[in-house]
Short mmCIF file of C-alpha atoms in Angstrom, two decimals:
data_model
loop_
_atom_site.label_atom_id
_atom_site.label_comp_id
_atom_site.label_asym_id
_atom_site.label_seq_id
_atom_site.Cartn_x
_atom_site.Cartn_y
_atom_site.Cartn_z
CA MET X 1 -0.01 0.03 0.01
CA ARG X 2 1.33 3.43 -0.95
CA ARG X 3 1.12 6.25 1.58
CA LEU X 4 2.63 9.67 2.26
CA PHE X 5 4.08 11.01 5.49
CA THR X 6 5.42 14.52 6.21
CA SER X 7 7.58 15.88 9.01
CA GLU X 8 9.05 19.29 9.73
CA SER X 9 12.10 20.67 11.47
CA VAL X 10 13.06 24.20 12.54
CA THR X 11 16.37 25.97 12.96
CA ASN X 12 17.83 27.12 16.27
CA GLY X 13 16.77 30.68 15.33
CA HIS X 14 13.06 29.83 15.23
CA PRO X 15 11.26 31.93 17.86
CA ASP X 16 10.00 28.93 19.83
CA LYS X 17 13.45 27.35 19.75
CA VAL X 18 15.02 30.59 21.04
CA CYS X 19 12.78 30.16 24.07
CA ASP X 20 13.55 26.44 24.48
CA GLN X 21 17.29 27.15 24.37
CA ILE X 22 17.02 29.93 26.99
CA ALA X 23 15.04 27.61 29.27
CA ASP X 24 17.54 24.77 28.93
CA GLY X 25 20.47 27.12 29.17
CA ILE X 26 19.08 28.20 32.55
CA LEU X 27 18.50 24.59 33.53
CA ASP X 28 22.12 23.67 32.69
CA ALA X 29 23.40 26.66 34.67
CA LEU X 30 21.31 25.59 37.67
CA LEU X 31 22.46 21.95 37.51
CA SER X 32 26.08 23.04 37.15
CA GLU X 33 25.93 24.64 40.62
CA ASP X 34 23.23 22.53 42.27
CA PRO X 35 22.45 19.12 40.69
CA SER X 36 19.34 18.84 42.88
CA SER X 37 17.74 21.94 41.40
CA ARG X 38 14.04 21.75 40.61
CA SER X 39 13.03 23.72 37.50
CA ALA X 40 9.91 24.27 35.48
CA CYS X 41 11.13 27.29 33.52
CA GLU X 42 9.07 28.88 30.77
CA VAL X 43 10.22 31.60 28.39
CA THR X 44 8.42 33.85 25.92
CA ALA X 45 10.08 36.15 23.35
CA GLU X 46 8.73 38.97 21.25
CA PRO X 47 10.18 41.95 19.32
CA GLY X 48 12.87 43.37 21.56
CA ALA X 49 11.80 41.52 24.71
CA VAL X 50 12.15 38.22 26.59
CA HIS X 51 10.26 37.15 29.72
CA ILE X 52 11.44 34.29 31.91
CA MET X 53 8.95 32.75 34.33
CA GLY X 54 8.14 29.60 36.21
CA GLU X 55 8.99 27.59 39.33
CA ILE X 56 12.64 27.14 40.34
CA THR X 57 13.89 25.80 43.66
CA THR X 58 17.69 25.78 43.89
CA LYS X 59 20.78 26.65 45.90
CA ALA X 60 22.40 27.91 42.68
CA ARG X 61 23.02 31.58 42.19
CA ILE X 62 22.88 32.41 38.51
CA ASP X 63 22.28 35.51 36.42
CA TYR X 64 19.10 34.64 34.53
CA LYS X 65 19.27 37.68 32.29
CA GLU X 66 22.90 37.24 31.28
CA THR X 67 22.28 33.54 30.62
CA ALA X 68 19.48 34.51 28.23
CA ARG X 69 21.66 37.09 26.50
CA ARG X 70 24.46 34.55 26.05
CA ILE X 71 22.04 32.11 24.41
CA ILE X 72 20.61 34.79 22.11
CA ARG X 73 24.16 35.73 20.99
CA SER X 74 25.12 32.11 20.40
CA ILE X 75 22.12 31.62 18.10
CA GLY X 76 23.21 34.59 15.97
CA TYR X 77 20.82 37.33 16.99
CA THR X 78 23.48 40.03 17.39
CA ASP X 79 22.35 42.64 14.85
CA PRO X 80 19.71 45.23 15.81
CA GLU X 81 18.59 45.19 12.16
CA TYR X 82 17.01 41.78 12.84
CA GLY X 83 14.43 43.40 15.19
CA PHE X 84 15.52 41.07 18.01
CA ASP X 85 19.04 40.73 19.45
CA ASP X 86 21.01 40.33 22.65
CA SER X 87 20.15 43.90 23.72
CA ALA X 88 16.50 42.85 24.21
CA SER X 89 14.70 43.87 27.40
CA ILE X 90 14.70 40.81 29.67
CA THR X 91 12.37 40.39 32.67
CA CYS X 92 12.06 37.57 35.19
CA SER X 93 9.19 36.28 37.32
CA ILE X 94 10.51 33.25 39.18
CA HIS X 95 9.06 31.56 42.29
CA GLU X 96 9.74 28.29 44.10
CA GLN X 97 8.14 24.94 43.32
CA SER X 98 4.80 24.44 45.03
CA GLY X 99 5.17 22.67 48.39
CA ASP X 100 2.29 20.38 47.45
CA ILE X 101 4.18 19.20 44.33
CA ALA X 102 7.53 19.02 46.12
CA MET X 103 6.06 16.80 48.84
CA GLY X 104 5.14 14.12 46.28
CA VAL X 105 8.51 14.33 44.48
CA ASP X 106 10.62 14.34 47.64
CA SER X 107 9.14 11.08 48.87
CA SER X 108 7.30 8.51 46.75
CA TYR X 109 3.73 7.58 47.69
CA SER X 110 4.56 3.90 48.12
CA ASP X 111 8.31 4.08 48.90
CA SER X 112 9.63 6.88 51.04
CA SER X 113 13.23 5.97 50.21
CA THR X 114 12.97 7.24 46.63
CA ILE X 115 11.50 10.22 44.79
CA GLY X 116 8.13 10.18 43.13
CA ALA X 117 7.16 11.31 39.63
CA GLY X 118 6.86 15.07 39.31
CA ASP X 119 3.53 14.83 37.48
CA GLN X 120 1.04 12.41 36.03
CA GLY X 121 1.01 11.67 32.30
CA MET X 122 1.96 9.21 29.58
CA MET X 123 5.24 9.20 27.69
CA PHE X 124 6.44 7.40 24.55
CA GLY X 125 9.73 6.17 23.15
CA TYR X 126 10.27 5.07 19.55
CA ALA X 127 12.81 3.71 17.13
CA THR X 128 12.77 2.43 13.54
CA ASP X 129 15.40 0.85 11.33
CA GLU X 130 14.68 3.07 8.31
CA THR X 131 17.63 5.39 9.05
CA GLU X 132 21.07 4.88 10.58
CA THR X 133 20.06 6.93 13.63
CA LEU X 134 16.95 4.73 14.07
CA MET X 135 14.73 7.74 13.49
CA PRO X 136 11.83 8.20 11.04
CA LEU X 137 13.09 9.21 7.59
CA ALA X 138 10.97 12.33 7.00
CA LEU X 139 12.17 13.95 10.25
CA PHE X 140 15.73 12.75 9.72
CA LEU X 141 15.89 14.45 6.32
CA SER X 142 14.03 17.57 7.34
CA ARG X 143 16.44 18.02 10.25
CA LYS X 144 19.47 17.52 7.94
CA MET X 145 18.30 20.56 5.98
CA THR X 146 17.75 22.84 8.94
CA MET X 147 21.14 21.87 10.38
CA ALA X 148 22.68 22.53 6.96
CA LEU X 149 21.06 25.97 6.98
CA ARG X 150 22.63 26.73 10.37
CA ASP X 151 26.05 25.47 9.27
CA ALA X 152 25.98 27.45 6.01
CA ARG X 153 25.07 30.62 7.91
CA GLU X 154 27.60 30.17 10.70
CA SER X 155 30.47 29.25 8.34
CA GLY X 156 29.70 32.13 5.99
CA LYS X 157 29.11 29.75 3.09
CA LEU X 158 25.76 31.42 2.40
CA PRO X 159 26.27 34.84 4.01
CA PHE X 160 22.77 36.10 3.16
CA LEU X 161 21.13 33.66 5.59
CA ARG X 162 19.67 34.81 8.94
CA PRO X 163 18.94 32.59 11.97
CA ASP X 164 15.24 31.71 11.49
CA GLY X 165 14.18 28.89 9.16
CA LYS X 166 12.19 25.72 8.79
CA SER X 167 11.90 22.71 6.51
CA GLN X 168 9.45 19.99 5.62
CA VAL X 169 9.83 16.72 3.81
CA THR X 170 7.18 14.40 2.44
CA VAL X 171 8.16 10.74 1.99
CA GLU X 172 6.20 8.24 -0.09
CA TYR X 173 6.19 4.67 1.25
CA ASP X 174 5.31 1.35 -0.35
CA GLY X 175 4.54 -0.64 2.77
CA ARG X 176 7.43 0.13 5.07
CA LYS X 177 9.85 0.95 2.23
CA PRO X 178 10.50 4.61 1.29
CA VAL X 179 10.26 4.96 -2.51
CA SER X 180 10.28 8.69 -3.27
CA ILE X 181 10.18 12.24 -1.95
CA PRO X 182 7.21 13.96 -3.64
CA ALA X 183 7.60 17.36 -1.96
CA VAL X 184 10.17 19.47 -0.08
CA VAL X 185 9.46 22.81 1.62
CA LEU X 186 12.19 25.10 2.95
CA SER X 187 11.80 28.63 4.20
CA THR X 188 14.80 30.60 5.41
CA GLN X 189 15.19 34.08 6.82
CA HIS X 190 17.50 36.18 4.64
CA ASP X 191 19.10 39.54 4.06
CA GLU X 192 16.94 42.07 2.25
CA ASP X 193 19.22 42.56 -0.76
CA ILE X 194 19.47 38.94 -1.95
CA PRO X 195 17.44 38.37 -5.14
CA LEU X 196 14.77 35.72 -4.65
CA GLU X 197 15.90 33.59 -7.61
CA THR X 198 19.50 33.66 -6.39
CA LEU X 199 18.39 32.58 -2.94
CA ARG X 200 16.28 29.72 -4.35
CA GLU X 201 19.11 28.51 -6.58
CA LYS X 202 21.71 28.61 -3.81
CA VAL X 203 19.48 26.92 -1.26
CA LEU X 204 18.47 24.17 -3.68
CA GLU X 205 22.07 23.36 -4.67
CA GLU X 206 23.85 23.98 -1.37
CA ILE X 207 21.26 22.90 1.21
CA ILE X 208 18.47 20.74 -0.18
CA ARG X 209 20.11 18.43 -2.70
CA PRO X 210 23.14 17.55 -0.54
CA SER X 211 20.81 16.72 2.37
CA LEU X 212 18.48 14.35 0.51
CA PRO X 213 19.17 10.92 -1.06
CA SER X 214 19.23 11.33 -4.81
CA SER X 215 17.62 7.91 -5.16
CA LEU X 216 14.37 9.27 -3.68
CA LEU X 217 14.26 12.46 -5.74
CA THR X 218 12.32 12.16 -9.02
CA ASP X 219 11.48 14.42 -11.94
CA SER X 220 8.16 15.13 -10.28
CA THR X 221 9.59 16.12 -6.89
CA ARG X 222 8.30 19.59 -6.03
CA PHE X 223 10.58 22.10 -4.30
CA TYR X 224 9.00 25.00 -2.46
CA ILE X 225 11.73 27.41 -1.38
CA ASN X 226 10.62 30.55 0.44
CA PRO X 227 7.20 30.20 -1.23
CA THR X 228 5.89 33.54 0.08
CA GLY X 229 8.76 35.28 -1.77
CA ARG X 230 10.11 37.18 1.25
CA PHE X 231 11.36 36.21 4.71
CA VAL X 232 13.49 39.17 5.91
CA LEU X 233 11.84 39.65 9.29
CA GLY X 234 12.06 36.49 11.35
CA GLY X 235 12.61 35.07 14.80
CA PRO X 236 10.84 36.72 17.77
CA ALA X 237 10.65 39.93 15.75
CA ALA X 238 8.12 38.30 13.46
CA ASP X 239 6.41 35.70 15.66
CA THR X 240 6.14 35.52 19.44
CA GLY X 241 8.12 32.55 20.72
CA LEU X 242 7.18 30.28 23.61
CA THR X 243 8.75 27.17 25.20
CA GLY X 244 7.24 23.82 24.40
CA ARG X 245 5.55 24.60 21.08
CA LYS X 246 7.77 22.39 18.94
CA ILE X 247 7.30 19.09 20.79
CA ILE X 248 6.73 17.09 17.57
CA ALA X 249 9.87 18.36 15.87
CA ASP X 250 11.71 17.72 19.16
CA THR X 251 10.73 14.03 19.13
CA TYR X 252 9.67 11.91 16.13
CA GLY X 253 8.13 14.30 13.67
CA GLY X 254 4.63 12.96 14.34
CA TYR X 255 5.60 9.48 13.13
CA ALA X 256 5.16 8.09 16.65
CA HIS X 257 2.77 8.99 19.45
CA HIS X 258 3.41 11.88 21.83
CA GLY X 259 2.07 12.23 25.37
CA GLY X 260 1.86 16.04 25.10
CA GLY X 261 4.55 17.05 27.58
CA ALA X 262 7.34 19.39 26.51
CA PHE X 263 10.96 18.99 27.54
CA SER X 264 12.82 22.30 27.79
CA GLY X 265 13.27 23.98 31.15
CA LYS X 266 12.25 20.87 33.10
CA ASP X 267 14.56 19.23 35.62
CA PRO X 268 14.84 15.41 35.55
CA THR X 269 12.27 14.78 38.26
CA LYS X 270 9.75 15.73 35.57
CA VAL X 271 8.85 12.42 33.94
CA ASP X 272 7.54 14.25 30.85
CA ARG X 273 11.20 14.58 30.00
CA THR X 274 13.02 11.80 31.86
CA ALA X 275 10.70 8.93 30.91
CA SER X 276 10.62 10.05 27.29
CA LEU X 277 14.43 9.92 27.19
CA ALA X 278 14.60 6.55 28.88
CA LEU X 279 11.91 5.00 26.64
CA ARG X 280 13.71 6.26 23.52
CA ASN X 281 16.85 4.48 24.77
CA ILE X 282 14.93 1.27 25.34
CA ALA X 283 13.19 1.37 21.96
CA LYS X 284 16.55 2.11 20.27
CA THR X 285 18.18 -0.81 22.07
CA ILE X 286 15.35 -3.15 21.02
CA VAL X 287 15.68 -2.18 17.32
CA ALA X 288 19.49 -2.19 17.43
CA ALA X 289 19.36 -5.70 18.91
CA GLY X 290 17.31 -6.88 15.91
CA ALA X 291 14.30 -7.81 18.03
CA ALA X 292 12.02 -5.58 15.90
CA ALA X 293 12.34 -3.29 12.89
CA GLU X 294 10.05 -0.75 14.61
CA CYS X 295 9.30 -0.35 18.27
CA GLU X 296 7.28 2.03 20.41
CA LEU X 297 6.91 1.96 24.19
CA GLN X 298 4.43 3.77 26.44
CA ALA X 299 4.75 4.36 30.15
CA ALA X 300 2.34 6.27 32.38
CA TYR X 301 2.90 7.79 35.79
CA ALA X 302 0.93 9.17 38.75
CA ILE X 303 2.27 12.29 40.53
CA GLY X 304 4.18 11.35 43.66
CA VAL X 305 4.42 7.66 42.71
CA ALA X 306 7.74 6.19 41.65
CA GLU X 307 6.78 3.09 39.64
CA PRO X 308 4.94 3.61 36.32
CA VAL X 309 1.27 2.72 36.53
CA SER X 310 1.43 1.10 33.09
CA LEU X 311 4.00 -0.10 30.56
CA ALA X 312 3.27 -1.23 27.01
CA VAL X 313 5.34 -2.12 23.93
CA PHE X 314 4.24 -2.21 20.27
CA THR X 315 6.29 -3.66 17.41
CA TYR X 316 3.61 -3.24 14.70
CA GLY X 317 4.08 -6.73 13.27
CA THR X 318 7.89 -6.37 12.94
CA GLY X 319 8.86 -8.13 16.17
CA ARG X 320 10.89 -11.33 16.13
CA ILE X 321 9.70 -12.24 19.61
CA GLY X 322 6.40 -11.52 21.38
CA GLU X 323 5.69 -8.11 22.86
CA ASP X 324 4.93 -9.75 26.22
CA ARG X 325 8.44 -11.23 26.24
CA ILE X 326 9.95 -7.83 25.38
CA ILE X 327 8.08 -6.24 28.31
CA ARG X 328 9.55 -8.86 30.66
CA TRP X 329 12.99 -8.08 29.26
CA VAL X 330 12.40 -4.34 29.86
CA ARG X 331 11.36 -4.97 33.45
CA ASP X 332 14.41 -7.15 34.00
CA HIS X 333 16.91 -4.58 32.68
CA TYR X 334 15.51 -1.10 33.36
CA ASP X 335 14.46 0.77 36.50
CA LEU X 336 11.72 3.09 35.29
CA ARG X 337 11.33 4.90 38.57
CA PRO X 338 12.46 8.56 38.30
CA GLU X 339 15.58 8.03 40.46
CA GLY X 340 16.53 4.93 38.46
CA MET X 341 16.29 6.74 35.12
CA ILE X 342 18.10 9.82 36.47
CA ASN X 343 21.00 7.69 37.75
CA ARG X 344 21.26 5.47 34.70
CA PHE X 345 21.58 8.33 32.22
CA GLY X 346 23.27 10.91 34.45
CA LEU X 347 20.35 13.34 34.09
CA ARG X 348 21.39 15.67 36.91
CA SER X 349 24.24 16.87 34.74
CA PRO X 350 24.14 20.08 32.58
CA ILE X 351 23.47 18.23 29.31
CA TYR X 352 20.27 19.72 28.01
CA LEU X 353 21.06 22.86 25.98
CA GLY X 354 22.42 20.96 23.01
CA SER X 355 19.17 19.05 22.58
CA ALA X 356 16.94 22.16 22.91
CA SER X 357 17.29 22.72 19.13
CA PHE X 358 17.32 20.20 16.26
CA GLY X 359 15.70 17.51 18.40
CA ALA X 360 16.37 15.42 21.47
CA PHE X 361 16.69 12.09 19.60
CA GLY X 362 18.79 10.66 16.81
CA ARG X 363 21.57 13.19 17.19
CA THR X 364 25.10 12.33 16.03
CA ASP X 365 26.63 15.81 16.33
CA ILE X 366 26.48 15.82 20.13
CA THR X 367 26.74 13.08 22.75
CA LEU X 368 23.45 12.38 24.54
CA PRO X 369 23.49 9.53 27.11
CA TRP X 370 19.99 8.31 26.22
CA GLU X 371 21.11 7.81 22.61
CA ILE X 372 23.80 5.27 23.59
CA VAL X 373 22.60 1.70 23.08
CA ASP X 374 22.96 -0.54 26.09
CA GLU X 375 25.01 -3.29 24.47
CA ALA X 376 24.83 -5.68 27.48
CA ALA X 377 21.00 -5.44 27.51
CA ALA X 378 20.94 -5.75 23.71
CA ASP X 379 23.08 -8.92 23.85
CA ASP X 380 20.69 -10.43 26.42
CA LEU X 381 17.77 -9.61 24.15
CA ARG X 382 19.52 -11.14 21.13
CA SER X 383 19.88 -14.38 23.12
CA LEU X 384 16.09 -14.60 23.20
CA LEU X 385 15.64 -14.34 19.42
#
């Protein structure tokens, strides 16, 4: 059966990603001084202004405003001509975590010796063998283009580029096999004096074609490059940014389920983040072990309770052993209580800023502990095949 699937990615200069990076830059700064910091940090950005808000309980003493300015500069917003830069007005409204929430996290409902989950909710982890990073192809390719945009801008290869941009790739499948790319969309912020046709030609030859497999491009592939014809004003100067609005691009591009919880600004007691990272690692280990070509796991938690209230695995007909046997293997090898996941992946370390743009999963440009396959667990799973 033929079908189409589309995913998008955005650059680190996208207004929502500016906010995610500030939130995770703050989280990393907190964890660097106090690994036990509790953070639920939210950020919004608009023309010439940033507001930092949320609940933070910590012994760390950091300069929230200077941290935000450093992140803005690192993204590339340093020119007042862009309408948003590191001279923006920055305000903060921070208060401590609610005592009612802290009580449930500090001591689990059923086991006072360990912490409980920071909230209720369901989380998912996913992996597929259709790319070398075990990520869905449409997102993998869309992300390659946005990262290429960033690299071409930062290196000066395409000096007319500005920080904001986004891409979209549609993949045609025959069953599980990708057979073509019918459509590609890429919009990039740019200097005012670059002719549109020059921009489209350069972006097609320098960004799009090198990022996509030629075997999937056909004579009928449609390329939409800056289809509005103008994208000079971008970033928070054009659209208000807010943390947590790119949760699909952050995860699996919509190819797998999502529980709805965002990541950025949240410390590792928040299972929205921690369980999603752990479940990605487990799904990746299952696929890497050859136990399934595609695997998705779901866990659900109750606030203040350490153990997940449910755990499920789905291999969508690609499993080489039964899903019930995989669940037993998961329970034998993984501690899915918050403290167990935090300790296994070292999640009280300042490791989050790098994954606040270009996705939390499938990255090869940075080292993320949840992306490292557990070879001992994988070998044990292979012994069951």
